CSV table of C-alpha atoms in Angstrom, one decimal:
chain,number,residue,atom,x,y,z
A,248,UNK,CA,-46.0,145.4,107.9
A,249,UNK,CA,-43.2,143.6,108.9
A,250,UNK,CA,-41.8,144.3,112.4
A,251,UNK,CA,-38.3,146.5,112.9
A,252,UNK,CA,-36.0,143.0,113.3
A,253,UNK,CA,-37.5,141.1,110.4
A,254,UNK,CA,-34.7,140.7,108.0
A,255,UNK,CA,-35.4,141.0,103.8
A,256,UNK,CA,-35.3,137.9,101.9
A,257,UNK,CA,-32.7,138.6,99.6
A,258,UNK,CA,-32.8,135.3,98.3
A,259,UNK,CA,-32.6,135.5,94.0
A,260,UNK,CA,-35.9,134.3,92.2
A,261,UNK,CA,-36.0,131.4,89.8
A,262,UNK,CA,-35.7,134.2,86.6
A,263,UNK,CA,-32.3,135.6,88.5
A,264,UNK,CA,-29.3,135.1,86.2
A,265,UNK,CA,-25.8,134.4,87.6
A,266,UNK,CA,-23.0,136.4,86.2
A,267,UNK,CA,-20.6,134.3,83.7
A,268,UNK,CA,-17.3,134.1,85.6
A,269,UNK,CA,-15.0,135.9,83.3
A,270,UNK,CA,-11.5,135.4,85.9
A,271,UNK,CA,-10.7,133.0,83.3
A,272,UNK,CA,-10.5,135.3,80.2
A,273,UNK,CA,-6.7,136.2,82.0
A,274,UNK,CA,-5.3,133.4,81.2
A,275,UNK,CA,-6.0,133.1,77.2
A,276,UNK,CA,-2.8,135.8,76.6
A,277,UNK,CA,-0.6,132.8,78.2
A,278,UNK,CA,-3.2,129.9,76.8
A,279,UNK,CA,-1.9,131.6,73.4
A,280,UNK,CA,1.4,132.3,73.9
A,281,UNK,CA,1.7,128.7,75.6
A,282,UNK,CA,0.3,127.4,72.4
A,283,UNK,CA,1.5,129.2,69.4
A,284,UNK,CA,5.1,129.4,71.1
A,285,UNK,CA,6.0,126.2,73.0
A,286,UNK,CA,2.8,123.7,72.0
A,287,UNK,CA,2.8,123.9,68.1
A,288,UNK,CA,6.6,124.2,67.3
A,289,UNK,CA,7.5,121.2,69.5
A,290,UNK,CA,4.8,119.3,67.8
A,291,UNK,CA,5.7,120.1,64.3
A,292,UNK,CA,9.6,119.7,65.4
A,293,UNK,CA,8.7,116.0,66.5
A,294,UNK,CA,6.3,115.5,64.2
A,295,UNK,CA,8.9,116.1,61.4
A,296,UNK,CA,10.8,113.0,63.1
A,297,UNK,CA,8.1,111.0,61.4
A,298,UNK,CA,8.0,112.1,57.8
A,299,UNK,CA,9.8,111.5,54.6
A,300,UNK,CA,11.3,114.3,52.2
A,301,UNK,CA,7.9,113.7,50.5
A,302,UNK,CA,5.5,113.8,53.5
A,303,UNK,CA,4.8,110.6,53.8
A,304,UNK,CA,4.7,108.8,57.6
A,305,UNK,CA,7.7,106.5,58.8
A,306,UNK,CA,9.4,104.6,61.0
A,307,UNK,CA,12.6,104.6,59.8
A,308,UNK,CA,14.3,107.9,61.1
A,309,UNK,CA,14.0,106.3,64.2
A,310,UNK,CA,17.1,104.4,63.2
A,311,UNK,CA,19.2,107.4,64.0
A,312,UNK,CA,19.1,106.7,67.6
A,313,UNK,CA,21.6,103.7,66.7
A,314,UNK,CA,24.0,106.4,64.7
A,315,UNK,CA,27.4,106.4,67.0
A,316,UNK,CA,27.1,110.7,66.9
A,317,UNK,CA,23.8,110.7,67.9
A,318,UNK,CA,24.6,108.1,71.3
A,319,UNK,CA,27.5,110.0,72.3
A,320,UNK,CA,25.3,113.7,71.8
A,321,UNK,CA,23.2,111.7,74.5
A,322,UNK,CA,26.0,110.2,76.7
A,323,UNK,CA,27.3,113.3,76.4
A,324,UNK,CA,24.3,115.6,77.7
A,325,UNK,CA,23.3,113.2,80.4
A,326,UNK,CA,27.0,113.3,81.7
A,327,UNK,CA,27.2,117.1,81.8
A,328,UNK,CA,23.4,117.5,83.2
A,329,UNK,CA,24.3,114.9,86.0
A,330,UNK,CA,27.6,116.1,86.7
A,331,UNK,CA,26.8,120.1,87.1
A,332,UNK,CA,23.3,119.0,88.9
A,333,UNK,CA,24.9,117.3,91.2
A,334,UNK,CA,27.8,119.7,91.8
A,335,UNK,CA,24.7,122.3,91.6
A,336,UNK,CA,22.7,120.6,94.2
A,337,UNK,CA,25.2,120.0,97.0
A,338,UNK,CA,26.2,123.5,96.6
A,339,UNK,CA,23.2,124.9,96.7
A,340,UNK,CA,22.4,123.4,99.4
A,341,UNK,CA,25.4,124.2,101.7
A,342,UNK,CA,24.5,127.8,100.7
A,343,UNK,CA,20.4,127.6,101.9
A,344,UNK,CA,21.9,125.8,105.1
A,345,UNK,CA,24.3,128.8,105.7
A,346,UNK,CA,21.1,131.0,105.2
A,347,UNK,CA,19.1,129.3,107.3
A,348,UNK,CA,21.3,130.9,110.2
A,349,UNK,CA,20.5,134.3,109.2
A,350,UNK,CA,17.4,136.5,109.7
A,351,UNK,CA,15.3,136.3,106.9
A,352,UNK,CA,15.1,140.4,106.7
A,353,UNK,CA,19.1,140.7,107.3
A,354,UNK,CA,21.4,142.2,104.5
A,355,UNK,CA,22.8,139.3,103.7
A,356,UNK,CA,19.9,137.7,103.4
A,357,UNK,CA,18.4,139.9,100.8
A,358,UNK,CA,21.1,140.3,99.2
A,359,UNK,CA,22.0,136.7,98.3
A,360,UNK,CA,18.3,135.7,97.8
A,361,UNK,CA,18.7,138.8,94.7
A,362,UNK,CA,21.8,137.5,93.5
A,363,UNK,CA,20.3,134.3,92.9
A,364,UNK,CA,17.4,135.4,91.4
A,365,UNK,CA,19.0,137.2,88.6
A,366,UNK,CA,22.4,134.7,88.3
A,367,UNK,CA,20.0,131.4,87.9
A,368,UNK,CA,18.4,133.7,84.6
A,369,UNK,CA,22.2,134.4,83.6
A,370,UNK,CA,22.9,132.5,81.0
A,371,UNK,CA,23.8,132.5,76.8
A,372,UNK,CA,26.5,134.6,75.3
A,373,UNK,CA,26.9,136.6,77.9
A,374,UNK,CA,27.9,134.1,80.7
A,375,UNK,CA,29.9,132.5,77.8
A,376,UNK,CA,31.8,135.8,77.4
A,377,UNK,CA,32.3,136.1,81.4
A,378,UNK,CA,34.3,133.2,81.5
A,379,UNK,CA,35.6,133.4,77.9
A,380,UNK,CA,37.1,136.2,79.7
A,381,UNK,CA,38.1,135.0,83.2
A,382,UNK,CA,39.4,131.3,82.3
A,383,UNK,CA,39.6,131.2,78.5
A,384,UNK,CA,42.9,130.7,76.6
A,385,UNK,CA,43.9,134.6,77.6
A,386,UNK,CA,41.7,134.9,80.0
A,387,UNK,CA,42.8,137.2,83.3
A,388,UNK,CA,42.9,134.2,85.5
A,389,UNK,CA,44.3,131.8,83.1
A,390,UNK,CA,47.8,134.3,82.4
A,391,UNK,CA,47.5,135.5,86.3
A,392,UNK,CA,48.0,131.6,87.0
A,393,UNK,CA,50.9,130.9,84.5
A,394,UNK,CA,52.9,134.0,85.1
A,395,UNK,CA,52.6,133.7,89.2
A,396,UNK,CA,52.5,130.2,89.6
A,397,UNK,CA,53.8,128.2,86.1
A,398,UNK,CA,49.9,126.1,86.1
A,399,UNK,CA,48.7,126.0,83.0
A,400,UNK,CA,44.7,125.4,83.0
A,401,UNK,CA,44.8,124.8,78.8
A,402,UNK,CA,48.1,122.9,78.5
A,403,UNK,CA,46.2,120.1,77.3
A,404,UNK,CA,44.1,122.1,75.2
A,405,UNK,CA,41.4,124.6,75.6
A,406,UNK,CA,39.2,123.0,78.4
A,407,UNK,CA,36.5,125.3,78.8
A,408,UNK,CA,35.5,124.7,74.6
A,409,UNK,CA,35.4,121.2,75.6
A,410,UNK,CA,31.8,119.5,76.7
A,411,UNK,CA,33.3,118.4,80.6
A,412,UNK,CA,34.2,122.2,80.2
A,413,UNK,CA,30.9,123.5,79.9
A,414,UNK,CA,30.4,121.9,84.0
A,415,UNK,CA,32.1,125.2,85.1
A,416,UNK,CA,29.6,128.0,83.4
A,417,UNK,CA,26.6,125.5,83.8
A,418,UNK,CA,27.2,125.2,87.9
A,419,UNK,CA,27.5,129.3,87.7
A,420,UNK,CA,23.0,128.6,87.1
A,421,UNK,CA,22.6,125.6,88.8
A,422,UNK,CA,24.1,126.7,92.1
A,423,UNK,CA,21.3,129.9,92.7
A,424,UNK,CA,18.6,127.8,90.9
A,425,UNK,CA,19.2,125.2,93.9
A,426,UNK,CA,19.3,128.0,96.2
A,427,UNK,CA,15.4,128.9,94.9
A,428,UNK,CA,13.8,125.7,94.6
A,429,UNK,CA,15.2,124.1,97.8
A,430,UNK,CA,15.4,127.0,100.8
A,431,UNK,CA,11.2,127.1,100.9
A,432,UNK,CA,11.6,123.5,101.7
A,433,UNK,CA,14.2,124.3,104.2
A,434,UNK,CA,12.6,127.0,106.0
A,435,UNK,CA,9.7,124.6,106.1
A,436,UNK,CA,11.4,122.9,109.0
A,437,UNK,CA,9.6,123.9,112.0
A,438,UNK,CA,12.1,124.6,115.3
A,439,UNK,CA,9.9,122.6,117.1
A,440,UNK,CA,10.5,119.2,115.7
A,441,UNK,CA,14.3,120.0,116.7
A,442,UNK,CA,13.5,120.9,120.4
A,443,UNK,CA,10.6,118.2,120.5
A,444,UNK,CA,13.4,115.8,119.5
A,445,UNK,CA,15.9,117.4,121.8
A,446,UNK,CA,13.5,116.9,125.0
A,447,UNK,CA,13.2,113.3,123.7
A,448,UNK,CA,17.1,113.0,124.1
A,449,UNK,CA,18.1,112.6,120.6
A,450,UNK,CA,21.3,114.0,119.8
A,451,UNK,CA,21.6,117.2,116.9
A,452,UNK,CA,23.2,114.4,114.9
A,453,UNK,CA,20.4,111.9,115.6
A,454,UNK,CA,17.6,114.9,114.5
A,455,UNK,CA,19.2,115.2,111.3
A,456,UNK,CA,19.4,111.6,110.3
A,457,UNK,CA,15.7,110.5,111.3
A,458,UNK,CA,14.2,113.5,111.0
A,459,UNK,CA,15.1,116.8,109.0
A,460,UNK,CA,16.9,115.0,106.4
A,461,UNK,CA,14.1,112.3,105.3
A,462,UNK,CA,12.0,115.0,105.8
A,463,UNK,CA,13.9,117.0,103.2
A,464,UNK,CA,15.0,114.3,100.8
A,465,UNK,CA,12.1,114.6,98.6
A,466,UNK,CA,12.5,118.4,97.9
A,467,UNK,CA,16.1,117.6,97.6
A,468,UNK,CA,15.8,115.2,94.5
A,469,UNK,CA,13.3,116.8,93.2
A,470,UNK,CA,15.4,120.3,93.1
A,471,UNK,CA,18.2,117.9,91.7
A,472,UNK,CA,16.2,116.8,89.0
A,473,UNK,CA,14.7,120.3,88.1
A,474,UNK,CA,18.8,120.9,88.0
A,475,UNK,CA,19.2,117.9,85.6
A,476,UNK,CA,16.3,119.1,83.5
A,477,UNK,CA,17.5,123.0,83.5
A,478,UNK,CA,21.1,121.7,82.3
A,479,UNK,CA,19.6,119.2,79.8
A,480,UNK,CA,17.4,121.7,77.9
A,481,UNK,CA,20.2,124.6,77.9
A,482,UNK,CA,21.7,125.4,74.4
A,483,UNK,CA,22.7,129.1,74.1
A,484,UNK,CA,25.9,128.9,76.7
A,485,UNK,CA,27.0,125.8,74.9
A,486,UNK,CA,26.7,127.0,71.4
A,487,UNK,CA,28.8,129.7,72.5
A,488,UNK,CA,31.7,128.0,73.5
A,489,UNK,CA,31.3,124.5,71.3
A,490,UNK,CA,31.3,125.1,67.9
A,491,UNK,CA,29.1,121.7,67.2
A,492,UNK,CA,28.1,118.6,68.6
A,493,UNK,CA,28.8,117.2,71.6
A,494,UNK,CA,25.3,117.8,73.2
A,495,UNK,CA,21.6,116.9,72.0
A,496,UNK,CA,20.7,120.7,71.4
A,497,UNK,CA,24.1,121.4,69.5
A,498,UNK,CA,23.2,117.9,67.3
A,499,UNK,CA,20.2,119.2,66.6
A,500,UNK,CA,21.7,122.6,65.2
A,501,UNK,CA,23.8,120.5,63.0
A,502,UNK,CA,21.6,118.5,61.2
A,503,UNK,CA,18.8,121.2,60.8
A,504,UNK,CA,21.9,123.0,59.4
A,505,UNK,CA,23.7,120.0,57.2
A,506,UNK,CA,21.8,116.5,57.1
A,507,UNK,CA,25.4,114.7,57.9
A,508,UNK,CA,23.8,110.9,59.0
A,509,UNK,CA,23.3,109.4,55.5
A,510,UNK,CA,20.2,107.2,54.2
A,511,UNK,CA,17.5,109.4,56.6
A,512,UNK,CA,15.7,112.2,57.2
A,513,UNK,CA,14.7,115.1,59.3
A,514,UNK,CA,17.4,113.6,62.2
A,515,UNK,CA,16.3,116.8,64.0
A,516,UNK,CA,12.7,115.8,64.9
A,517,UNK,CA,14.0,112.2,66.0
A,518,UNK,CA,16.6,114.2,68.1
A,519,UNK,CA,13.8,116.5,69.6
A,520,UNK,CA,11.6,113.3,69.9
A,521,UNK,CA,14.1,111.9,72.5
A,522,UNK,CA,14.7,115.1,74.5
A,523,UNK,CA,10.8,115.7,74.9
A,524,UNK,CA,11.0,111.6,76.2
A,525,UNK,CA,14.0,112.9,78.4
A,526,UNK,CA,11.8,115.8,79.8
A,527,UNK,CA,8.4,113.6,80.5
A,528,UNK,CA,10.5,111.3,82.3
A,529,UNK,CA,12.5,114.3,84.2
A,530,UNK,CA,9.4,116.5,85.0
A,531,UNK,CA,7.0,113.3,85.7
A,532,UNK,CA,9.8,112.3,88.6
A,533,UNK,CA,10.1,115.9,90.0
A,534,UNK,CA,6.3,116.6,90.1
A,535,UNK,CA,5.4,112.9,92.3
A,536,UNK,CA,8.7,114.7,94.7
A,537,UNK,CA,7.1,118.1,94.8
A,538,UNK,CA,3.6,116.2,96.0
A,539,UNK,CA,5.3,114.4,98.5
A,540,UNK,CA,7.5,117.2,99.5
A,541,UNK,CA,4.3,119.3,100.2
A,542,UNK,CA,2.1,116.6,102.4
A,543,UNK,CA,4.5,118.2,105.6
A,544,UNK,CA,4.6,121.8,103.8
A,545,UNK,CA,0.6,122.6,104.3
């Protein structure tokens, strides 16, 4: 008999089975949707790039990309992307440094952390509409101007239906998506390396110039080109106030719509070909910045 502090070998025998891990099984709803919705259309949609009115594989769409439209569609996305990322970034930023002053818990706080939750989702018709309705042709802050002050903001036309137009709804997103991806990395600055450097004698400029800011630049451009991508891919808001071209994704509308560059075929897929390139590129950059933003995160 075994004495009173002998412990039981619980120890499984060799005919023991281990239980299948089934914490995988929740992720086949999102495999599925992930495939059905987002894999399979954007390979047939490129795919089609490739393919002749019979079926047959070529080369030769790929000639669109030297079509005049098609360069400016491009020219004119990156512009706008670049331009309302930028704007979007330095922003954004000013606004997580403002926040970084106030307690976490506060009002404030909260509040502006909710507003930018829900006003980085706000997009499409409806933010169209907003400032259809705040700066379009009769819109209350377009007459308020002319009949208080004589200015004008369409007297050369109607700016906001214009693609430089589209920076002012497309920085209304960018500003509280900035505000999201970049204040974890700012909050991530640890107090101490400020008083470590104070002690040292470095100056509050000097911290910020050696220290917080190279610490901070990755998560920076990476947040900028998250912006780039976010304005790049973004077709409902534009749609709404530009009735076509302009931009890739309006482009593409068109010539799924109306084949209108002569001689080829299935311009849409070519289109979609060189916005997925667009995207690698993008989304390869910001991951390597997100890897090296998180070495002095852990």
């Amino acid at each position: 008999m075994a004495g009173a502090g002998a412990t039981t070998d619980r120890t499984p025998g060799p005919r023991a089975r281990r239980r299948p891990d089934l914490a995988w099984l929740g992720l086949t709803p999102f495999a599925a949707y992930v495939l059905l919705f987002l894999a399979v259309p954007a390979v047939i949609a490129v795919g089609s790039g490739f393919t002749t009115g019979d079926g047959a594989f070529t080369l030769a769409n790929l000639a669109a990309f030297t079509d005049p439209s098609v360069l400016r569609a491009f020219g004119g996305s990156f512009g706008l992307s670049a331009v309302s990322a930028v704007v979007g970034a330095v922003l954004g930023a000013l606004v997580c440094w403002a926040l970084a002053a106030l307690r976490p818990d506060g009002l404030v706080r909260s509040g502006v952390d909710a507003a930018a939750g829900v006003l980085a989702q706000f997009g499409g018709v409806m933010l169209a509409f907003a400032f259809i309705a705040t700066i379009g042709a009769q819109g209350l802050v377009t007459t308020w101007l002319v009949s208080a002050f004589g200015l004008d903001l369409n007297a050369e036309g109607a700016f906001l239906y214009t693609v430089p137009g589209l920076v002012i709804p497309y920085v209304s997103f960018q500003v509280p998506l900035m505000v999201l991806t970049f204040m974890p990395a700012l909050e991530g600055v640890k107090a101490q390396w400020g008083e470590a450097a104070a002690t040292l004698g470095a100056s509050r400029a000097t911290y910020w110039r050696r220290i917080a800011l190279p610490v901070l630049a990755p998560a920076f451009w990476g947040s900028l080109l998250l912006l780039f991508a976010n304005a790049f891919s973004s077709f409902a808001t534009a749609a709404a106030l530009i009735a076509q071209g302009g931009i890739v994704p309006l482009t593409i509308r068109t010539q799924l719509t109306s084949e209108t560059i002569i001689g080829l075929q299935h311009v849409a897929g070519v289109l979609a070909l060189g916005m997925v390139v667009v995207m690698a590129v993008v989304m390869g950059a910001y991951s390597l910045l997100q890897r090296r933003a998180a070495r002095w995160q852990r």
